[in-house]
Coordinates of C-alpha atoms in Angstrom, one line a residue:
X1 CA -39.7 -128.7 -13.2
X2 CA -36.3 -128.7 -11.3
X3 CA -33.9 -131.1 -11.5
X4 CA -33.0 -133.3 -8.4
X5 CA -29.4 -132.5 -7.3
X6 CA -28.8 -135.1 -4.8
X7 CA -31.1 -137.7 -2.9
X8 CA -30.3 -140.0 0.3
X9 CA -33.1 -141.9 1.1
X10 CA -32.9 -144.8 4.2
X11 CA -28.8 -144.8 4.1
X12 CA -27.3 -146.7 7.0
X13 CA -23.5 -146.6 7.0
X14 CA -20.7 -148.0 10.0
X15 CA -17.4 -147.0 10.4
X16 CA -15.6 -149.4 12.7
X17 CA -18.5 -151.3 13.7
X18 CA -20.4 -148.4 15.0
X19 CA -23.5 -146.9 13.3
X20 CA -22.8 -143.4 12.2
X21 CA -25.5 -143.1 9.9
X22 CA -29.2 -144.5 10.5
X23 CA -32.3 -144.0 8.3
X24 CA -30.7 -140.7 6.8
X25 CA -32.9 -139.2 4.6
X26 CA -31.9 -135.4 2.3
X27 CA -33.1 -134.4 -0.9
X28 CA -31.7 -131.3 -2.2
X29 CA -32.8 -129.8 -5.7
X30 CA -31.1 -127.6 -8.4
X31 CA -30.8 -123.8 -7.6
X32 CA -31.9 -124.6 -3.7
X33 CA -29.6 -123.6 -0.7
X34 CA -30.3 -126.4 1.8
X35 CA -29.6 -125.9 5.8
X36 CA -27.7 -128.7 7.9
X37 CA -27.5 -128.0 11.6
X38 CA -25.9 -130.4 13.5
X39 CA -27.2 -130.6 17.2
X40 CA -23.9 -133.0 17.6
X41 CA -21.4 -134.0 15.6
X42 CA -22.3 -137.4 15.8
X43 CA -21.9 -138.7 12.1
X44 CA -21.0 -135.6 10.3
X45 CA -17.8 -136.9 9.1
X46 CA -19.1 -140.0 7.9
X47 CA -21.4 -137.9 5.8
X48 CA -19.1 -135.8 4.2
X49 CA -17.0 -138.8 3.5
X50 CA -19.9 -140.6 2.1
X51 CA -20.4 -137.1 -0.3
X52 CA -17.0 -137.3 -1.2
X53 CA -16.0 -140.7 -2.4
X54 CA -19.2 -143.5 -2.1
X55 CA -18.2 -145.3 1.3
X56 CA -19.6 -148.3 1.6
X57 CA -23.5 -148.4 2.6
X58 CA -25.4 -150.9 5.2
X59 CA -28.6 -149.9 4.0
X60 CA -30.2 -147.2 1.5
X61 CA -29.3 -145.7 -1.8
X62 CA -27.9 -142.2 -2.8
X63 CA -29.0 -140.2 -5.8
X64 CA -26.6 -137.9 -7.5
X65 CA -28.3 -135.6 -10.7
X66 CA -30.8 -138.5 -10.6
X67 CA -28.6 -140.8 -11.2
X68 CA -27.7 -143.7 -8.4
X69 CA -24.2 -143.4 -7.5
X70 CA -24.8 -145.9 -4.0
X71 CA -26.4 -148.2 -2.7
X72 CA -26.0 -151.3 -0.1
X73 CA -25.7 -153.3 -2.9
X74 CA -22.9 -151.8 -4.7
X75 CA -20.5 -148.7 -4.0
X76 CA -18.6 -147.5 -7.0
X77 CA -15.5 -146.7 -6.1
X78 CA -14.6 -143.2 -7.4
X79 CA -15.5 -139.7 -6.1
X80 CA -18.2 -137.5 -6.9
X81 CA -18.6 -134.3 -8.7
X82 CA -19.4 -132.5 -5.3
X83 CA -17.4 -129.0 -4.3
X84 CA -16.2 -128.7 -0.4
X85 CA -15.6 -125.6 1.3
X86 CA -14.8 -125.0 4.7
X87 CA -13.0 -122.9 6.7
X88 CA -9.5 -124.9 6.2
X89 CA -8.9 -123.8 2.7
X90 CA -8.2 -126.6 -0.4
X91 CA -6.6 -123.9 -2.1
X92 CA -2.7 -124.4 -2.3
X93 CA -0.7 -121.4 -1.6
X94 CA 2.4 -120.8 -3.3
X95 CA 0.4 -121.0 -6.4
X96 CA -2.0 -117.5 -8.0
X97 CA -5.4 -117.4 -7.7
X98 CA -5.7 -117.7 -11.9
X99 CA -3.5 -121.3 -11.3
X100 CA -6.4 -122.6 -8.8
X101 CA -9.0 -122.0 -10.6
X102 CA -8.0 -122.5 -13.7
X103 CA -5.1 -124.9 -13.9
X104 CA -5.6 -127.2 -10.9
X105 CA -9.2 -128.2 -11.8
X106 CA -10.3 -131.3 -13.3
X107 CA -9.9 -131.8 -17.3
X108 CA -7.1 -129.0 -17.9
X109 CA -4.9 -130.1 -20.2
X110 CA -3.3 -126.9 -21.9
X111 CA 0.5 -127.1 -21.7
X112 CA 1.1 -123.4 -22.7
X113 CA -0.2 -121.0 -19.5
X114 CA -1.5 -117.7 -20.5
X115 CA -2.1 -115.4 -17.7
X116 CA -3.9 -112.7 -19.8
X117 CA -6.8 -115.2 -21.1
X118 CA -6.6 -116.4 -17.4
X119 CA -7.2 -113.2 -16.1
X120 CA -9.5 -112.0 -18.7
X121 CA -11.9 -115.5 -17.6
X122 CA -11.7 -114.4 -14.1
X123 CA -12.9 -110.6 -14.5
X124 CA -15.9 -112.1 -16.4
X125 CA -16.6 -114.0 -13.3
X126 CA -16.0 -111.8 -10.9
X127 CA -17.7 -108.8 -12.8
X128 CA -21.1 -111.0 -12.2
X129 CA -20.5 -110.9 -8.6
X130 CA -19.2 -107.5 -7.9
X131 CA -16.3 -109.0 -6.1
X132 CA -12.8 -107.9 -7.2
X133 CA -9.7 -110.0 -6.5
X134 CA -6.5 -109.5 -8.6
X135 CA -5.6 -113.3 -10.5
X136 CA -2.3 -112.8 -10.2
X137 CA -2.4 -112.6 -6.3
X138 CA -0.9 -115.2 -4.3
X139 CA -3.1 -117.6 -2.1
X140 CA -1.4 -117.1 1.4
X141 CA -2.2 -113.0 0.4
X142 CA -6.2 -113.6 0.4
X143 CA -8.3 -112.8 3.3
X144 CA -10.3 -115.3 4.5
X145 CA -13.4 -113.8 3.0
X146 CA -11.4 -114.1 -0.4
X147 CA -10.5 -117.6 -0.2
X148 CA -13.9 -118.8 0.4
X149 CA -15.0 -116.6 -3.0
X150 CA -12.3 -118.4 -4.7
X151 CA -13.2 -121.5 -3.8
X152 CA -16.8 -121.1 -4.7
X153 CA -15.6 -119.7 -8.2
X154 CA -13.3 -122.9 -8.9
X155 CA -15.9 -125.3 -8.1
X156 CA -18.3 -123.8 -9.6
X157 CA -15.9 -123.6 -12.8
X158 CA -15.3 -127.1 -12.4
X159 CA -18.3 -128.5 -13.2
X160 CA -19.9 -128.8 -9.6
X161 CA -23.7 -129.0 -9.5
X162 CA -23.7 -129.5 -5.6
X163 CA -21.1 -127.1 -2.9
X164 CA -20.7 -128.6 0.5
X165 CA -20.2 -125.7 2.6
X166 CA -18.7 -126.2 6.1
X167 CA -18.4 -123.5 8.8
X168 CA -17.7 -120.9 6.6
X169 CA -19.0 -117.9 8.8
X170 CA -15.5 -119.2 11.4
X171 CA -12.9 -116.9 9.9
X172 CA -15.2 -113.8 8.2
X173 CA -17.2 -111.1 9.8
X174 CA -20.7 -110.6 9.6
X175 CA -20.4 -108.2 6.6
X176 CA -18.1 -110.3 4.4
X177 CA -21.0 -113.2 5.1
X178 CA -23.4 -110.9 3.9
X179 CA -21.6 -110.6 0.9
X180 CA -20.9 -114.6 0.3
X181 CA -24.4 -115.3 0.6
X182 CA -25.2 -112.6 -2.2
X183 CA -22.5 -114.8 -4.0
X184 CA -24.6 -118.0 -3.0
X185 CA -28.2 -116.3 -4.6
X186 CA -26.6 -115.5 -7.4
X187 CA -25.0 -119.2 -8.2
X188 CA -29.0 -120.9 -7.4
X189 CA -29.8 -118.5 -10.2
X190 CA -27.6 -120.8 -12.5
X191 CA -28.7 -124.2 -11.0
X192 CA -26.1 -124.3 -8.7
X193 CA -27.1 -126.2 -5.3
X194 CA -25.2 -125.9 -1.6
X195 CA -25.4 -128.3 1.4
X196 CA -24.4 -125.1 4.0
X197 CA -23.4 -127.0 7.2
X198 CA -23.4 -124.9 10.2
X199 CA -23.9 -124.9 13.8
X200 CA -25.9 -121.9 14.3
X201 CA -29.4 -121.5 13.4
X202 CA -29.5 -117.8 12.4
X203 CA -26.8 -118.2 10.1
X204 CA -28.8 -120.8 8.5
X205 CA -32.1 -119.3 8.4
X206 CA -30.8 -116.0 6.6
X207 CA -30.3 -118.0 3.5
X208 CA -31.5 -121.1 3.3
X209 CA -34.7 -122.7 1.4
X210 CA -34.8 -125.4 4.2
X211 CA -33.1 -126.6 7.4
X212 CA -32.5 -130.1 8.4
X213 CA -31.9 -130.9 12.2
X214 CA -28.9 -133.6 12.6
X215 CA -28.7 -135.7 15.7
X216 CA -26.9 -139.0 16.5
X217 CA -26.4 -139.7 12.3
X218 CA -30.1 -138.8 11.3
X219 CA -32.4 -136.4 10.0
X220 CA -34.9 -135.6 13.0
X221 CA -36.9 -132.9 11.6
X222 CA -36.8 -130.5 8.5
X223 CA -37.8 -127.3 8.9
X224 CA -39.0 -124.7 6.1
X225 CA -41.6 -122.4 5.1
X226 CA -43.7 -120.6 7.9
X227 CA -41.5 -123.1 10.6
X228 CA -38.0 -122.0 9.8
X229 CA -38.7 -120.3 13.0
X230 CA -36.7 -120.0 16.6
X231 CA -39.7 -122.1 18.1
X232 CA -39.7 -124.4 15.6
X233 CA -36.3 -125.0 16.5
X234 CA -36.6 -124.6 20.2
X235 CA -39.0 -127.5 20.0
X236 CA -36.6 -130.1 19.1
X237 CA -32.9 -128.4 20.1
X238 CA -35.3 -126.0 23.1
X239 CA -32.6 -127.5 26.0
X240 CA -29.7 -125.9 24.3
X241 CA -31.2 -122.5 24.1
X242 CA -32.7 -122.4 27.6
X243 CA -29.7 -124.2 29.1
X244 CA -27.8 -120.7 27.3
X245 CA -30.0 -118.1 28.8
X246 CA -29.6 -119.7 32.4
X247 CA -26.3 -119.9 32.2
X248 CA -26.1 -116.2 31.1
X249 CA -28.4 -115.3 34.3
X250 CA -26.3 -117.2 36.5
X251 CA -23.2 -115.3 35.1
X252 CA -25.1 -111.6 35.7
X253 CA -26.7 -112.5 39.2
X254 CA -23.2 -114.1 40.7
X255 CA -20.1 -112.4 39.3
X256 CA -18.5 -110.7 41.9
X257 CA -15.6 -107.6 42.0
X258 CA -12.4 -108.4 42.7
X259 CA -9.4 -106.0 42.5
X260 CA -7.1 -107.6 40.2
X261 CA -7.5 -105.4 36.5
X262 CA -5.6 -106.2 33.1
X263 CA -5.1 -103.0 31.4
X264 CA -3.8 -102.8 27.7
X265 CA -2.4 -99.0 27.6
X266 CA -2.6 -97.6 23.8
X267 CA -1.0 -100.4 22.1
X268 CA 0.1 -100.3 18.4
X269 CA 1.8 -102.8 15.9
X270 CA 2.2 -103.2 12.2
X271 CA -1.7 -103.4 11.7
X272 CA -3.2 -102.5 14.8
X273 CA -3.3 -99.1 15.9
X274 CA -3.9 -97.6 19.3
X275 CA -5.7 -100.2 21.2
X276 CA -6.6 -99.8 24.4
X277 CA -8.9 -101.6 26.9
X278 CA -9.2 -102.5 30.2
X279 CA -11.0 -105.5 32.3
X280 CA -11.2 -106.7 36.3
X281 CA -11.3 -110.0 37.5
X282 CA -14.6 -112.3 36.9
X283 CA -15.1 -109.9 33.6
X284 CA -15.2 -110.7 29.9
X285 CA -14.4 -109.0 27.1
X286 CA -14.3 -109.9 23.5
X287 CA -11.9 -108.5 21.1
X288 CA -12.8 -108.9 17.2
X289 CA -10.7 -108.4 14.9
X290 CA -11.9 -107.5 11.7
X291 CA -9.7 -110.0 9.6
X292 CA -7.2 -112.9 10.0
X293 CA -4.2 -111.0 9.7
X294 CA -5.1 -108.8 12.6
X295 CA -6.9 -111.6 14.4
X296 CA -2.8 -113.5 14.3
X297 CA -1.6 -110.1 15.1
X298 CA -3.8 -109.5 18.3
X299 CA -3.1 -113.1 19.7
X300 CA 0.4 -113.2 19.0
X301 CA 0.7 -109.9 21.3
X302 CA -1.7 -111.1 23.8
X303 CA -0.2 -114.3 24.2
X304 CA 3.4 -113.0 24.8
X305 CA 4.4 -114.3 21.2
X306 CA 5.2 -110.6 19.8
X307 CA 6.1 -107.8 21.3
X308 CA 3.5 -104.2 20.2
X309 CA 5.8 -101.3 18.1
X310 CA 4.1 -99.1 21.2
X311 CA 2.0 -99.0 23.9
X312 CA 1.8 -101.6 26.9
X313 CA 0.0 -104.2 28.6
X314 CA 0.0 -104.3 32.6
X315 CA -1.2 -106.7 34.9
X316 CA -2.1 -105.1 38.6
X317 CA 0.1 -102.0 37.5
X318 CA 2.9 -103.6 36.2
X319 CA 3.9 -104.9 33.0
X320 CA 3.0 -108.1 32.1
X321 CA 5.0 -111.5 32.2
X322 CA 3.7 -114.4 30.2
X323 CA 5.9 -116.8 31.7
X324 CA 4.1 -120.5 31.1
X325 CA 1.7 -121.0 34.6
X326 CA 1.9 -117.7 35.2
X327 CA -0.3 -115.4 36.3
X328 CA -1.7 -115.2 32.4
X329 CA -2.9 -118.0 29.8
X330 CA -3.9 -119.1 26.3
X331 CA -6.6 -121.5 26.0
X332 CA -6.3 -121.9 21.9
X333 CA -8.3 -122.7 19.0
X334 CA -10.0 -126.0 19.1
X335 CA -7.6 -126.9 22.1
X336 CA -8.7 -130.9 22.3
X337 CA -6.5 -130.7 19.1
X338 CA -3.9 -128.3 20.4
X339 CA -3.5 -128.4 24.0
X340 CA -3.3 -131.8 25.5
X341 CA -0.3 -134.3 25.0
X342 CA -1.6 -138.1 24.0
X343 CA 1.3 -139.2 25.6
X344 CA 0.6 -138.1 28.8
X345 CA -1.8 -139.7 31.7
X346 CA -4.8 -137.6 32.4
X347 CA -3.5 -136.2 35.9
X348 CA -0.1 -135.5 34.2
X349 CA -1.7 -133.3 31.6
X350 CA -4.2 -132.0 34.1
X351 CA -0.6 -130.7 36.3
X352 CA 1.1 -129.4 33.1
X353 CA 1.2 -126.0 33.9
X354 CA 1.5 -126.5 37.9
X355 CA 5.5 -126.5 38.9
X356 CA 5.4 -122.5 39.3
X357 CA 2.9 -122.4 41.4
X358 CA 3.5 -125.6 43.0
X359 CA 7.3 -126.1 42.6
X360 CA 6.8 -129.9 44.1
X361 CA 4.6 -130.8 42.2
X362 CA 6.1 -133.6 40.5
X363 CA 8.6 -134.9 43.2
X364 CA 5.3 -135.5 45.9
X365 CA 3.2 -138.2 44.9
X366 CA 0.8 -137.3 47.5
X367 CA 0.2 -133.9 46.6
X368 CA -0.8 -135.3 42.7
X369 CA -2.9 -138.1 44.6
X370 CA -4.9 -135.1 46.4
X371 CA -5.2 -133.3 43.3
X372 CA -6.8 -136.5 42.0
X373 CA -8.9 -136.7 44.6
X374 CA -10.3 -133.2 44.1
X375 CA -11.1 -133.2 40.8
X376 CA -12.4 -137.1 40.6
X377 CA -15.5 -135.6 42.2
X378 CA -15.8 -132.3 39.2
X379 CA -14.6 -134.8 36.1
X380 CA -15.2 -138.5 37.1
X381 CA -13.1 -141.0 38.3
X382 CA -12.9 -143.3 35.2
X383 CA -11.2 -140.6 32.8
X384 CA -8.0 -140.6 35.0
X385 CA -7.1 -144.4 34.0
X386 CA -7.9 -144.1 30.1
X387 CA -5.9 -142.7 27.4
X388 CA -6.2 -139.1 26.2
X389 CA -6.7 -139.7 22.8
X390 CA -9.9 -142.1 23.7
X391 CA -11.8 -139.6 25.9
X392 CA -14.4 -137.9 24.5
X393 CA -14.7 -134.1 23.0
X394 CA -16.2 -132.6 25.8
X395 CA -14.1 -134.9 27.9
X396 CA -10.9 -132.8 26.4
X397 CA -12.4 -129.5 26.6
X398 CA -13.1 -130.4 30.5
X399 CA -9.4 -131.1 30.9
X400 CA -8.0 -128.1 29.1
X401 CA -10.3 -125.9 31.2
X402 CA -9.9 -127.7 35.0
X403 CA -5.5 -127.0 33.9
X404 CA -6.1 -123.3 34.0
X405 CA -8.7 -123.3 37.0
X406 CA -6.1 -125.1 38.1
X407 CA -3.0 -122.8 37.5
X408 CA -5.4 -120.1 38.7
X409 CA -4.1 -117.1 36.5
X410 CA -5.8 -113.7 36.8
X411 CA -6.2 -113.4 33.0
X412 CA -7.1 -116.1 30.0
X413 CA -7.3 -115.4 26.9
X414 CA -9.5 -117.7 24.6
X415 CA -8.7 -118.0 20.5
X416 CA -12.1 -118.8 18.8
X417 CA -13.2 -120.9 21.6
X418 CA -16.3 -122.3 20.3
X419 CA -14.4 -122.9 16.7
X420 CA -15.4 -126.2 15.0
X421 CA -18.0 -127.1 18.1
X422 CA -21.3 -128.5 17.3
X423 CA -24.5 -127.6 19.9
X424 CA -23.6 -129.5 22.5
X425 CA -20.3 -128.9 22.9
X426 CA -20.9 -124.7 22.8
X427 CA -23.3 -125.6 25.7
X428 CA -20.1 -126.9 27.6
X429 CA -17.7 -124.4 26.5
X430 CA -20.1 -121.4 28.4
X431 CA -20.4 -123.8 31.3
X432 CA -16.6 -123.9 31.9
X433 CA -15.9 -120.5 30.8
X434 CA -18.4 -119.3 33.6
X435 CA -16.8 -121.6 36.2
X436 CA -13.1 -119.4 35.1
X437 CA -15.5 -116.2 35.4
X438 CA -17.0 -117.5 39.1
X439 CA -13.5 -118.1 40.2
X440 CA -12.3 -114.5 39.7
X441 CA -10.5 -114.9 36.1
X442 CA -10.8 -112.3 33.5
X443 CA -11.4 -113.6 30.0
X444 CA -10.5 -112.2 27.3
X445 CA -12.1 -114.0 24.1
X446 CA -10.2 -113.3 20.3
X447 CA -12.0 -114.2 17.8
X448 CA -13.5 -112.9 14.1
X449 CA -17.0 -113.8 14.6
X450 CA -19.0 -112.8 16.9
X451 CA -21.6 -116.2 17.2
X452 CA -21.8 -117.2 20.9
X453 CA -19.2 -115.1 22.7
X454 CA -21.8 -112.3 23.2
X455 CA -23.8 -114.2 25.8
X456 CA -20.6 -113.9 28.2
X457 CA -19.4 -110.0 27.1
X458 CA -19.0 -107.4 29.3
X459 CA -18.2 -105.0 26.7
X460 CA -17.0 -105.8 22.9
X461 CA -14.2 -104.1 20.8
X462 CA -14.3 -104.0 17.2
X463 CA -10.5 -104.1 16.3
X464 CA -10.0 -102.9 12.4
X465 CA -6.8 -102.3 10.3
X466 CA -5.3 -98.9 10.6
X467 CA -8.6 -97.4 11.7
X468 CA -9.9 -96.7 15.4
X469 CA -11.6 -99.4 17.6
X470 CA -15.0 -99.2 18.6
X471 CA -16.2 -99.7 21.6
X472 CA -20.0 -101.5 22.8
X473 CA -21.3 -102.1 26.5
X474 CA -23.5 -105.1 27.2
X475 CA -26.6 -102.8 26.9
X476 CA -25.9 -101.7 23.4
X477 CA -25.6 -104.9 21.7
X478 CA -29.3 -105.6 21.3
X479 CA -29.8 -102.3 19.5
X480 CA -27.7 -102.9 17.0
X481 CA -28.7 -104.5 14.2
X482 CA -24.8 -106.4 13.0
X483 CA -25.1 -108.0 16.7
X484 CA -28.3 -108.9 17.4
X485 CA -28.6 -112.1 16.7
X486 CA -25.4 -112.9 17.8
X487 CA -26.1 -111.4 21.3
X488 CA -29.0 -113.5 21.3

């Protein structure tokens, strides 16, 4: 009979006064990979808080190896023996991968280092896995795909019966997660249970035992067996995915020609080689890169940053200028984080880029009180008297995006836009990144993994180190099998 790994049953928990977790229930057993989609974010923190360190409970008790660690009664106050992994990396660069595992977990108390029994321990590990990393390598040296590996292996070493994983599949391509989740079976064969978090369904469903649905702080259905299924999920999320394919019809049945083109003329640099591409106004195209070093390489050039060995980049003919409210743009990763200044009012952040095209900008009043005006009736007239840092997340994301409709350049390009957003927030991000596509913009999207930028592509490029691109047109990326569910 298997052991149970961890139980919530009935917890209630506030944070501020507000009620992030109601009559949450999750039972996870040893050697079992359990799903968490989150339709929104809404208590997700508080969660992994409450995993982490026994936050104080309103109602309900939590079980940890069948043991109670919580309840509304009593918290202890100490953390738990629970691994996290997520795309932001624990590990601490500067420092091997043999001193991570070995010499920064829990309990070590050997003065004298030796690197040889150190690497000797890792092979053994790794040999199980048929994963090959040197110990001696530095952290800020790994791939992302490496990093994740060594995470697993040090909490796994550490003692962890139960690994949070958090949006893992951000920074890795679809073959690398292939290989983590042969990494994940062969953990459950040791009694090793995961809490994978993710917000994409198919992700989930290719490994997990059982997914539970997450909405407003609570578990509204779990799903396994014969209805781990689309439908089954369609059911209760169904206004996400339909909302997705209207939106994509809307995009095919109203993008229009216009005779702007971005061309990027056989471009080369330290780890890209020969790149060349070329897109018209109101297209898309997506550009994956087939690691995080050449992801950083490809947006540092495309966002003016770095300058390509060889090769060029025009703009209408000519060679490009990414002078700031120009006639290109960056939206970055997560840019609610990145993009907007706290400091600011909303209509002086929503004008931030607009003294080049409108030099008087900031010395008419009137002209900012029409631009008010304007976008009052697309935003809402109450966020233009709050402060930044109290809107919303959708709120922010509608902000960064009415800037560049505003600065109307020809080209954007988007880092990992839908990075770090839950369900309902992708659902936005395709809304205003078909508005820029409606309004003549070319996009070009940079990003490692291929979930949700499909459903706006043109055409995708598959960007590898020293090795030639490949190139797909919409109607190809059903019939492949690496991109079909990410098309979908």
């Amino acid at each position: 009979m298997r052991r149970e790994v961890l139980r919530m049953e009935r917890v209630c928990c506030l944070e501020q006064g507000v009620m992030q977790l109601h009559d949450f229930n999750l039972s996870i057993m040893a050697g079992e990979i359990v799903g968490l989609l989150p339709v929104n974010s809404s208590g997700l923190t508080t969660l992994l808080k409450l995993l982490q360190s026994n936050t104080p409970l309103r109602d309900g008790y939590v079980y940890y190896m069948e043991k109670q660690i919580n309840t509304w009664r009593d918290s202890k106050k100490y953390g738990n023996r629970h691994g996290r992994i997520q795309s932001e990396s624990c590990l601490v660069n500067g420092l091997t991968v043999a001193d991570n595992i070995f010499v920064l977990r829990p309990g070590f108390k050997t003065w004298l280092m030796r690197p040889r029994i150190f690497k000797e321990q890792l092979a053994l590990f790794l040999e199980g896995i048929g994963i090959s990393i040197a110990s001696d390598a530095y952290i800020e040296e790994l791939t992302g795909f490496e990093r994740i590996v060594v995470d697993v292996i040090k909490s796994v070493m550490s003692g962890r019966r139960l690994i949070v994983l958090r949006d893992i599949g951000a920074d890795i391509n679809e073959s690398e997660l292939k290989k983590i989740h042969l990494l994940l079976r062969h953990y459950i064969k040791e009694g090793i249970s995961f809490l994978y978090i993710d917000y994409h369904f198919e992700a989930l469903r290719k490994i997990c035992d059982k997914v539970a649905l997450m909405s407003n702080g609570r578990i509204i259905k779990l799903l396994e067996g014969e209805f781990l299924t689309q439908e089954s999920l369609n059911a209760y999320a169904g206004s996400y995915v339909v909302g997705t394919r209207q939106e994509k019809h809307q995009y095919e049945t109203t993008k229009k020609k216009h005779s702007s083109s971005f061309f990027v003329d056989n471009m080369s640099s330290h780890l890209v080689k020969e790149l060349s591409f070329s897109i018209s106004s109101g297209e898309c195209v997506v550009i994956q890169n087939a690691d995080l070093q050449v992801y950083g390489e490809v947006l540092s050039i495309m966002s003016g940053k770095a300058v390509p060995e060889s090769g060029q980049l025009l703009l209408d003919g000519k060679p490009v200028s990414f002078e700031m409210g120009g006639d290109t743009a960056v939206i970055h990763e997560q840019p609610s984080k990145t993009m907007l200044f706290g400091e600011l009012s909303y209509l002086d952040n929503l004008c931030f880029l607009l003294d080049k095209r409108l030099p008087e900008i900031w010395l008419d009043s009137r002209l900012r009180e029409g631009i008010r005006r304007e976008y009052e009736e697309i935003l809402g007239a109450d966020v233009f008297d709050g402060r930044i840092n109290a809107l919303s997340e959708a709120q922010k994301y509608d902000l960064v995006y009415s800037r560049i409709a505003l600065q109307k350049p020809k080209v954007v390009f988007c880092a990992q836009p839908f990075r770090g957003a839950d369900m309902e927030l992708r659902m936005r991000i395709l809304e205003l990144m078909l508005t820029l596509l409606d309004k003549g913009i070319a996009l070009v999207i940079l990003t490692v993994n291929l979930v949700d930028s499909l459903s706006l592509a043109n055409s995708l490029i598959r960007v590898y180190r020293d090795k030639p691109q490949e190139v797909y047109s919409r109607n190809e990326f059903s019939t492949m099998p690496i991109l079909r569910y990410s098309a979908h």
